[in-house]
Short mmCIF file of N, CA, C and O and ligand atoms in Angstrom, two decimals:
data_model
loop_
_atom_site.label_atom_id
_atom_site.label_comp_id
_atom_site.label_asym_id
_atom_site.label_seq_id
_atom_site.Cartn_x
_atom_site.Cartn_y
_atom_site.Cartn_z
N MET A 1 102.22 73.55 107.73
CA MET A 1 101.47 73.46 109.03
C MET A 1 100.75 74.18 108.74
O MET A 1 100.64 74.81 108.55
N ALA A 2 98.98 73.70 110.16
CA ALA A 2 99.07 73.84 110.49
C ALA A 2 97.98 75.76 110.89
O ALA A 2 99.08 75.67 111.40
N TYR A 3 97.37 75.88 110.98
CA TYR A 3 97.40 77.34 110.76
C TYR A 3 96.99 77.23 112.93
O TYR A 3 95.90 76.92 113.14
N ASP A 4 97.31 78.55 113.17
CA ASP A 4 97.53 78.20 114.59
C ASP A 4 95.85 79.13 114.71
O ASP A 4 96.42 80.46 114.48
N ASP A 5 94.72 78.27 115.18
CA ASP A 5 93.57 79.76 115.56
C ASP A 5 93.65 80.21 116.38
O ASP A 5 93.04 81.22 117.27
N ASP A 6 94.38 79.92 117.22
CA ASP A 6 95.08 80.83 118.70
C ASP A 6 95.86 81.92 118.84
O ASP A 6 96.16 82.58 120.36
N ASN A 7 96.40 82.36 117.73
CA ASN A 7 97.38 83.75 117.36
C ASN A 7 96.96 84.67 117.87
O ASN A 7 95.61 84.96 117.06
N ILE A 8 97.47 85.76 117.93
CA ILE A 8 97.68 87.29 118.54
C ILE A 8 96.05 87.87 117.13
O ILE A 8 95.08 88.16 117.92
N PHE A 9 96.55 87.71 116.46
CA PHE A 9 96.30 88.13 115.31
C PHE A 9 94.37 87.62 114.43
O PHE A 9 94.04 89.08 114.51
N ALA A 10 94.11 86.11 114.93
CA ALA A 10 92.89 85.77 114.51
C ALA A 10 92.72 86.03 116.41
O ALA A 10 91.53 86.41 115.57
N LYS A 11 92.44 86.80 117.44
CA LYS A 11 92.34 87.34 118.70
C LYS A 11 91.68 87.87 117.84
O LYS A 11 90.35 89.02 118.17
N ILE A 12 92.67 89.10 117.34
CA ILE A 12 92.20 90.87 117.31
C ILE A 12 91.33 90.11 116.08
O ILE A 12 89.85 91.54 115.96
N LEU A 13 91.36 89.56 115.42
CA LEU A 13 89.93 89.77 113.72
C LEU A 13 89.11 88.84 114.59
O LEU A 13 87.90 89.39 114.38
N ARG A 14 88.83 88.07 115.72
CA ARG A 14 87.29 87.71 116.07
C ARG A 14 86.75 88.57 117.36
O ARG A 14 86.21 88.50 118.11
N ASP A 15 87.68 90.17 117.10
CA ASP A 15 87.78 90.43 118.37
C ASP A 15 87.41 90.48 119.85
O ASP A 15 86.46 90.55 120.96
N GLU A 16 88.14 89.18 120.26
CA GLU A 16 89.24 89.38 121.46
C GLU A 16 88.91 89.77 122.69
O GLU A 16 89.63 89.40 123.58
N ILE A 17 90.02 90.65 121.03
CA ILE A 17 91.34 91.38 121.93
C ILE A 17 91.56 92.36 122.11
O ILE A 17 90.88 92.29 120.35
N PRO A 18 91.56 93.94 121.66
CA PRO A 18 91.12 95.17 121.20
C PRO A 18 92.07 95.35 120.36
O PRO A 18 93.76 95.32 120.53
N CYS A 19 92.97 95.97 119.01
CA CYS A 19 93.30 96.27 118.52
C CYS A 19 93.33 98.50 118.57
O CYS A 19 92.30 98.68 118.19
N ASP A 20 93.66 98.83 117.41
CA ASP A 20 94.00 100.51 117.05
C ASP A 20 94.06 100.54 116.42
O ASP A 20 94.60 100.77 115.02
N LYS A 21 92.83 100.22 115.55
CA LYS A 21 92.69 100.01 113.34
C LYS A 21 91.89 100.65 113.68
O LYS A 21 92.03 102.02 113.50
N VAL A 22 92.48 101.19 112.44
CA VAL A 22 93.22 102.30 111.27
C VAL A 22 92.44 101.89 109.08
O VAL A 22 91.91 103.08 109.39
N HIS A 23 91.94 100.74 109.82
CA HIS A 23 90.82 100.61 108.30
C HIS A 23 90.95 99.32 108.59
O HIS A 23 90.88 97.86 108.88
N GLU A 24 89.29 98.99 107.26
CA GLU A 24 89.21 97.47 107.66
C GLU A 24 88.43 97.65 105.94
O GLU A 24 87.86 98.28 105.29
N THR A 25 88.65 96.63 105.62
CA THR A 25 88.11 96.25 104.29
C THR A 25 87.50 94.71 104.81
O THR A 25 87.20 93.87 105.31
N GLU A 26 86.76 94.18 103.74
CA GLU A 26 86.24 93.12 103.26
C GLU A 26 87.28 92.26 103.31
O GLU A 26 86.27 91.11 104.45
N HIS A 27 88.24 91.78 103.28
CA HIS A 27 89.50 90.56 103.40
C HIS A 27 89.98 91.43 104.01
O HIS A 27 91.32 90.63 103.81
N ALA A 28 90.33 92.50 104.60
CA ALA A 28 91.54 92.73 105.07
C ALA A 28 90.63 93.89 106.48
O ALA A 28 90.75 94.75 106.13
N LEU A 29 91.85 93.76 107.40
CA LEU A 29 92.01 94.68 108.93
C LEU A 29 93.27 95.26 108.83
O LEU A 29 94.45 94.88 108.61
N ALA A 30 93.96 96.38 109.45
CA ALA A 30 95.00 97.11 109.48
C ALA A 30 94.92 97.78 111.11
O ALA A 30 93.09 98.33 111.19
N PHE A 31 95.88 98.37 111.10
CA PHE A 31 95.79 98.49 113.14
C PHE A 31 97.44 99.22 114.05
O PHE A 31 97.86 98.13 112.44
N ARG A 32 97.56 99.63 114.49
CA ARG A 32 98.33 100.11 114.29
C ARG A 32 99.28 99.00 115.66
O ARG A 32 98.61 97.85 116.32
N ASP A 33 100.92 99.13 115.52
CA ASP A 33 101.54 97.60 116.14
C ASP A 33 101.57 97.64 117.17
O ASP A 33 101.62 99.70 117.91
N ILE A 34 101.80 97.49 118.61
CA ILE A 34 101.77 97.94 119.12
C ILE A 34 103.31 98.55 119.75
O ILE A 34 103.05 98.68 120.77
N ASN A 35 103.36 97.32 119.28
CA ASN A 35 105.19 97.60 119.84
C ASN A 35 106.35 98.78 118.23
O ASN A 35 106.74 99.09 117.57
N PRO A 36 105.87 99.73 118.52
CA PRO A 36 106.27 101.00 116.68
C PRO A 36 107.34 101.04 116.94
O PRO A 36 108.21 101.76 117.53
N GLN A 37 108.08 100.88 115.76
CA GLN A 37 109.48 101.15 115.49
C GLN A 37 109.74 102.60 115.01
O GLN A 37 110.45 102.51 114.84
N THR A 38 108.52 103.18 114.19
CA THR A 38 108.96 104.16 113.63
C THR A 38 107.82 104.66 114.25
O THR A 38 106.48 104.84 114.34
N PRO A 39 107.66 106.14 113.22
CA PRO A 39 105.93 106.98 113.98
C PRO A 39 105.02 106.73 113.15
O PRO A 39 103.82 107.62 113.78
N VAL A 40 104.77 106.15 111.87
CA VAL A 40 104.38 105.19 111.56
C VAL A 40 105.04 104.25 111.14
O VAL A 40 105.35 103.26 110.87
N HIS A 41 104.14 102.73 112.06
CA HIS A 41 103.72 101.52 111.47
C HIS A 41 102.71 100.89 111.89
O HIS A 41 101.71 100.02 113.26
N VAL A 42 102.08 100.61 111.34
CA VAL A 42 101.01 100.10 111.11
C VAL A 42 101.02 98.59 110.75
O VAL A 42 101.37 98.24 109.31
N LEU A 43 100.38 97.23 110.99
CA LEU A 43 100.45 96.29 110.36
C LEU A 43 98.57 96.09 109.22
O LEU A 43 98.03 96.81 110.11
N VAL A 44 98.79 95.28 107.93
CA VAL A 44 98.13 94.82 107.62
C VAL A 44 97.72 93.39 107.44
O VAL A 44 98.68 92.84 107.39
N ILE A 45 96.92 92.99 108.29
CA ILE A 45 96.41 91.64 107.60
C ILE A 45 94.88 91.64 107.11
O ILE A 45 94.19 92.01 106.29
N PRO A 46 95.27 89.60 106.06
CA PRO A 46 93.87 89.58 105.31
C PRO A 46 92.99 88.98 106.90
O PRO A 46 93.52 89.15 107.97
N ARG A 47 91.84 88.78 106.07
CA ARG A 47 90.64 88.03 107.36
C ARG A 47 91.10 87.15 107.29
O ARG A 47 90.70 85.87 108.18
N GLY A 48 91.27 86.17 106.42
CA GLY A 48 91.46 84.90 106.47
C GLY A 48 92.51 84.20 106.66
O GLY A 48 93.52 85.21 107.25
N ARG A 49 92.48 83.05 107.05
CA ARG A 49 93.79 82.21 107.93
C ARG A 49 94.64 81.92 107.59
O ARG A 49 94.69 80.43 106.71
N TYR A 50 95.87 82.68 106.85
CA TYR A 50 97.04 82.72 106.19
C TYR A 50 98.00 83.20 106.70
O TYR A 50 98.13 83.79 107.82
N GLU A 51 99.22 81.87 107.10
CA GLU A 51 99.66 81.87 108.26
C GLU A 51 100.81 83.02 107.43
O GLU A 51 102.10 83.95 108.15
N SER A 52 100.89 82.99 106.04
CA SER A 52 102.15 83.66 105.60
C SER A 52 102.02 84.07 104.23
O SER A 52 100.93 83.74 103.69
N MET A 53 103.24 84.77 103.51
CA MET A 53 103.20 85.18 102.58
C MET A 53 103.23 83.69 101.58
O MET A 53 102.78 83.29 100.22
N ASP A 54 102.80 82.91 101.41
CA ASP A 54 103.19 81.13 101.05
C ASP A 54 101.85 80.96 101.26
O ASP A 54 101.71 80.76 100.00
N ASP A 55 101.26 80.76 101.89
CA ASP A 55 100.20 80.11 102.26
C ASP A 55 98.86 81.24 101.69
O ASP A 55 98.04 80.86 100.43
N PHE A 56 99.30 81.96 101.31
CA PHE A 56 98.12 83.27 100.44
C PHE A 56 98.97 83.85 99.55
O PHE A 56 97.59 83.65 99.20
N SER A 57 99.91 83.66 99.27
CA SER A 57 99.87 83.50 97.76
C SER A 57 99.03 82.42 96.99
O SER A 57 99.69 82.71 95.75
N THR A 58 99.57 81.32 97.48
CA THR A 58 99.29 80.24 96.37
C THR A 58 97.51 79.68 97.14
O THR A 58 96.92 79.76 96.25
N GLY A 59 96.93 79.73 97.96
CA GLY A 59 95.03 79.79 98.77
C GLY A 59 93.97 81.08 98.55
O GLY A 59 93.07 80.66 98.51
N ALA A 60 94.61 82.24 98.68
CA ALA A 60 93.95 82.77 98.41
C ALA A 60 92.98 83.56 97.10
O ALA A 60 93.93 83.04 96.31
N SER A 61 92.14 83.97 97.36
CA SER A 61 91.35 83.65 96.14
C SER A 61 91.67 85.37 95.49
O SER A 61 92.59 86.21 95.97
N ASP A 62 92.08 86.07 94.13
CA ASP A 62 92.21 86.35 93.20
C ASP A 62 91.57 88.00 94.44
O ASP A 62 92.19 89.29 93.86
N ALA A 63 89.93 88.23 94.52
CA ALA A 63 89.60 88.74 95.58
C ALA A 63 89.99 89.30 96.48
O ALA A 63 90.21 90.33 96.47
N GLU A 64 90.24 88.31 97.96
CA GLU A 64 91.18 88.45 98.56
C GLU A 64 92.38 89.21 98.43
O GLU A 64 93.30 90.48 98.96
N ILE A 65 93.43 88.14 97.24
CA ILE A 65 95.17 89.72 97.39
C ILE A 65 94.07 91.03 96.46
O ILE A 65 95.16 91.67 97.63
N ALA A 66 94.07 90.94 95.96
CA ALA A 66 93.38 92.10 95.08
C ALA A 66 92.78 92.57 96.69
O ALA A 66 93.52 94.63 96.81
N ASP A 67 92.08 92.72 97.40
CA ASP A 67 91.82 93.47 98.30
C ASP A 67 92.59 94.01 98.99
O ASP A 67 93.35 95.22 99.69
N PHE A 68 93.29 92.99 99.48
CA PHE A 68 94.65 92.39 100.65
C PHE A 68 95.15 94.19 100.42
O PHE A 68 96.48 94.53 101.17
N ILE A 69 96.12 93.99 98.66
CA ILE A 69 97.40 95.54 97.94
C ILE A 69 96.74 96.62 98.77
O ILE A 69 97.28 97.00 98.83
N ARG A 70 95.57 96.47 97.55
CA ARG A 70 94.70 97.63 98.48
C ARG A 70 94.75 98.24 98.51
O ARG A 70 94.68 99.46 99.35
N ALA A 71 93.71 97.33 100.63
CA ALA A 71 94.37 98.15 101.73
C ALA A 71 95.51 98.19 101.80
O ALA A 71 95.71 99.45 102.48
N VAL A 72 96.52 98.07 102.18
CA VAL A 72 98.04 98.20 102.31
C VAL A 72 98.31 100.10 101.74
O VAL A 72 99.29 100.87 102.42
N GLY A 73 97.90 100.03 100.16
CA GLY A 73 98.16 101.36 99.46
C GLY A 73 97.03 102.40 100.23
O GLY A 73 97.87 103.58 100.06
N GLU A 74 96.01 102.04 100.16
CA GLU A 74 94.94 102.64 101.11
C GLU A 74 95.50 103.49 102.33
O GLU A 74 95.22 104.28 102.70
N VAL A 75 96.35 101.82 103.55
CA VAL A 75 96.62 102.64 104.70
C VAL A 75 97.83 104.09 104.23
O VAL A 75 97.66 104.43 105.12
N ALA A 76 98.65 103.19 103.38
CA ALA A 76 99.64 104.58 103.31
C ALA A 76 99.07 106.08 102.99
O ALA A 76 99.95 106.54 103.34
N ARG A 77 98.19 105.61 102.71
CA ARG A 77 97.96 107.07 101.62
C ARG A 77 97.04 108.06 103.41
O ARG A 77 97.04 109.12 103.20
N MET A 78 96.15 107.24 103.93
CA MET A 78 96.04 107.43 105.36
C MET A 78 96.46 107.91 106.78
O MET A 78 96.28 109.00 107.27
N MET A 79 97.19 106.90 106.08
CA MET A 79 99.38 107.79 107.04
C MET A 79 99.78 108.93 107.01
O MET A 79 100.94 109.24 107.13
N GLY A 80 99.07 109.21 105.49
CA GLY A 80 100.10 110.83 104.92
C GLY A 80 101.65 110.61 104.68
O GLY A 80 102.17 111.11 105.13
N VAL A 81 102.17 109.01 104.49
CA VAL A 81 103.28 108.67 103.89
C VAL A 81 103.85 108.52 102.90
O VAL A 81 105.19 107.60 102.39
N VAL A 82 102.90 108.76 101.19
CA VAL A 82 103.12 108.74 100.00
C VAL A 82 104.41 109.62 99.89
O VAL A 82 105.70 109.51 98.55
N ASP A 83 104.30 110.62 100.39
CA ASP A 83 105.29 111.54 99.11
C ASP A 83 106.38 111.77 100.23
O ASP A 83 108.14 111.72 99.59
N ASP A 84 106.97 111.83 101.03
CA ASP A 84 108.05 111.09 102.10
C ASP A 84 108.43 109.66 101.95
O ASP A 84 109.95 109.46 101.65
N GLY A 85 107.21 109.12 101.62
CA GLY A 85 107.74 107.89 101.77
C GLY A 85 108.16 106.44 102.74
O GLY A 85 107.75 106.94 103.85
N TYR A 86 107.15 105.26 102.31
CA TYR A 86 107.62 104.29 103.13
C TYR A 86 107.76 103.07 102.69
O TYR A 86 108.41 102.62 102.23
N ARG A 87 108.47 102.01 103.45
CA ARG A 87 108.60 100.73 103.58
C ARG A 87 107.73 100.21 104.23
O ARG A 87 106.77 99.67 105.89
N ILE A 88 106.77 99.15 103.44
CA ILE A 88 106.40 97.53 104.00
C ILE A 88 107.10 96.00 103.65
O ILE A 88 108.39 96.23 103.26
N LEU A 89 107.09 95.30 104.87
CA LEU A 89 107.79 94.38 105.07
C LEU A 89 106.83 92.89 105.47
O LEU A 89 105.44 93.96 106.26
N ALA A 90 107.48 92.07 105.66
CA ALA A 90 106.40 90.46 106.01
C ALA A 90 107.70 89.77 105.88
O ALA A 90 108.25 89.04 105.06
N ASN A 91 107.31 89.43 106.90
CA ASN A 91 108.61 88.16 107.12
C ASN A 91 107.91 86.58 107.38
O ASN A 91 106.80 86.37 107.84
N HIS A 92 108.30 85.97 107.09
CA HIS A 92 107.93 84.93 106.70
C HIS A 92 109.01 83.58 108.01
O HIS A 92 110.61 83.69 107.63
N GLY A 93 108.59 82.99 108.61
CA GLY A 93 109.80 81.64 109.24
C GLY A 93 110.78 82.10 109.74
O GLY A 93 111.01 83.51 110.57
N ARG A 94 111.47 80.72 109.92
CA ARG A 94 112.06 80.66 111.20
C ARG A 94 113.80 82.16 110.29
O ARG A 94 114.24 83.38 111.20
N ASP A 95 113.75 82.53 109.43
CA ASP A 95 115.27 83.15 109.02
C ASP A 95 114.83 84.75 108.82
O ASP A 95 115.55 85.23 109.49
N GLY A 96 113.63 84.26 108.82
CA GLY A 96 112.79 86.47 108.79
C GLY A 96 112.53 86.28 110.69
O GLY A 96 111.58 88.25 110.29
N HIS A 97 112.78 85.54 111.05
CA HIS A 97 112.02 86.40 112.44
C HIS A 97 110.42 86.69 112.27
O HIS A 97 109.98 87.57 113.05
N GLN A 98 110.06 85.93 111.53
CA GLN A 98 108.05 85.88 112.09
C GLN A 98 108.09 85.01 113.39
O GLN A 98 107.91 84.49 114.35
N GLU A 99 107.27 86.16 114.55
CA GLU A 99 106.63 86.00 115.71
C GLU A 99 105.63 85.22 115.46
O GLU A 99 104.85 85.14 116.16
N VAL A 100 104.24 86.88 114.95
CA VAL A 100 103.00 85.74 114.75
C VAL A 100 102.24 85.18 113.46
O VAL A 100 102.76 85.87 112.49
N PRO A 101 102.22 83.93 113.86
CA PRO A 101 102.30 83.77 112.42
C PRO A 101 100.81 83.38 111.44
O PRO A 101 99.62 82.47 111.04
N HIS A 102 99.94 84.97 111.33
CA HIS A 102 99.36 85.29 110.65
C HIS A 102 99.57 86.12 109.86
O HIS A 102 100.13 86.99 110.55
N LEU A 103 99.70 86.11 108.38
CA LEU A 103 100.31 87.25 107.54
C LEU A 103 100.01 88.09 108.18
O LEU A 103 99.06 88.78 108.00
N HIS A 104 100.70 89.09 108.23
CA HIS A 104 100.57 90.39 107.92
C HIS A 104 102.07 91.40 107.70
O HIS A 104 102.95 90.59 107.50
N ILE A 105 100.91 92.27 106.62
CA ILE A 105 102.50 93.70 106.17
C ILE A 105 102.36 94.53 107.35
O ILE A 105 101.78 95.13 107.46
N HIS A 106 103.81 94.76 107.70
CA HIS A 106 104.73 96.44 107.93
C HIS A 106 104.21 97.08 107.21
O HIS A 106 105.02 97.43 106.49
N ILE A 107 103.45 98.07 108.06
CA ILE A 107 104.36 99.31 106.72
C ILE A 107 105.03 100.57 107.70
O ILE A 107 104.33 101.07 108.73
N PHE A 108 105.65 100.95 107.37
CA PHE A 108 106.38 102.45 107.97
C PHE A 108 107.59 102.77 107.15
O PHE A 108 106.54 102.97 106.40
N GLY A 109 107.04 104.31 107.93
CA GLY A 109 107.03 105.96 108.14
C GLY A 109 107.46 106.21 108.86
O GLY A 109 106.86 106.43 109.42
N GLY A 110 107.23 107.51 108.47
CA GLY A 110 107.58 108.60 109.46
C GLY A 110 109.36 109.16 109.88
O GLY A 110 108.55 109.82 110.71
N LYS A 111 109.30 108.57 109.04
CA LYS A 111 111.15 109.18 109.52
C LYS A 111 111.60 108.53 108.21
O LYS A 111 111.71 107.77 107.30
N ASN A 112 113.08 108.98 108.29
CA ASN A 112 114.06 108.28 106.82
C ASN A 112 113.90 106.99 107.58
O ASN A 112 114.80 106.96 108.77
N LEU A 113 114.59 106.20 106.92
CA LEU A 113 114.06 105.15 107.29
C LEU A 113 116.36 104.02 106.95
O LEU A 113 115.99 102.76 107.11
N GLY A 114 116.20 105.01 106.84
CA GLY A 114 118.22 103.89 106.17
C GLY A 114 117.76 103.13 104.69
O GLY A 114 116.79 102.51 104.16
N ARG A 115 118.76 102.47 104.90
CA ARG A 115 118.68 101.55 104.34
C ARG A 115 118.14 100.35 104.52
O ARG A 115 118.07 99.53 105.72
N MET A 116 117.91 99.40 103.23
CA MET A 116 116.40 98.48 103.30
C MET A 116 116.82 97.87 104.71
O MET A 116 116.49 96.95 105.26
N ILE A 117 118.20 96.56 104.75
CA ILE A 117 118.23 95.49 105.21
C ILE A 117 120.32 96.23 105.51
O ILE A 117 120.76 96.30 104.64
N LYS A 118 120.09 95.66 106.94
CA LYS A 118 122.12 95.59 107.36
C LYS A 118 121.89 94.41 107.09
O LYS A 118 121.75 93.62 107.02
N PRO A 119 124.08 94.97 106.41
CA PRO A 119 124.74 93.78 106.71
C PRO A 119 125.23 92.77 107.13
O PRO A 119 124.92 92.88 108.29
N VAL A 120 124.82 91.58 107.29
CA VAL A 120 124.85 90.36 108.56
C VAL A 120 126.37 89.42 108.28
O VAL A 120 125.70 89.09 106.83
N ASP A 121 126.56 88.80 109.32
CA ASP A 121 127.11 87.91 108.86
C ASP A 121 126.89 86.52 108.23
O ASP A 121 126.00 86.87 108.93
N LYS A 122 127.62 86.05 107.36
CA LYS A 122 126.78 84.68 106.98
C LYS A 122 127.63 83.13 107.77
O LYS A 122 128.45 83.48 108.83
P1 DGP B 201 106.63 90.14 113.25
O1 DGP B 201 107.92 89.36 113.57
O2 DGP B 201 107.04 90.36 111.76
O3 DGP B 201 105.96 88.59 113.37
O4 DGP B 201 106.03 90.93 113.88
C1 DGP B 201 104.84 91.05 114.49
C2 DGP B 201 104.58 91.80 115.47
O5 DGP B 201 103.31 91.72 116.53
C3 DGP B 201 105.11 92.50 116.08
O6 DGP B 201 106.12 94.64 115.34
C4 DGP B 201 104.28 93.43 117.34
C5 DGP B 201 103.39 92.98 115.98
N1 DGP B 201 102.61 92.84 117.76
C6 DGP B 201 102.30 91.36 118.81
N2 DGP B 201 101.56 91.46 119.16
C7 DGP B 201 100.32 92.63 119.40
C8 DGP B 201 99.15 92.50 120.06
O7 DGP B 201 98.47 92.29 120.31
N3 DGP B 201 99.21 94.31 119.05
C9 DGP B 201 99.86 94.63 117.33
N4 DGP B 201 98.88 95.61 117.96
N5 DGP B 201 101.24 94.11 117.32
C10 DGP B 201 101.17 93.52 117.62
#
């Protein structure tokens, strides 16, 4: 599927809509989620036009991947959640309930997050 240049995170990257920025690097941008699920809820996105981990993992350069992953770790340190713990999560596609078609890693923290995934009916 072609990348949608009108998705909300593409607009944030182009400064067409505002965000509560917490960190930026050459290849990544981090900002607070508009609808936080936990006391700390930050999204880290690559600057490149990648829909999800699928095309990012195949199409991004080593420099983009390294910078992006390092940015995730740096944001967790900046948010002060390393000692108590945090969770990272990236949704892909329909079953993953991905809403915004631009790769984003959620960083959740600031409270006990419970177990990873609720059991669901098969
Ligand atoms: P996902 O289901 O993984 O695609 O989650 C998308 C997240 O993006 C969701 O937690 C809400 C957040 N979000 C959606 N629109 C905006 C926006 O305009 N600004 C910010 N900061 N976050 C947004």
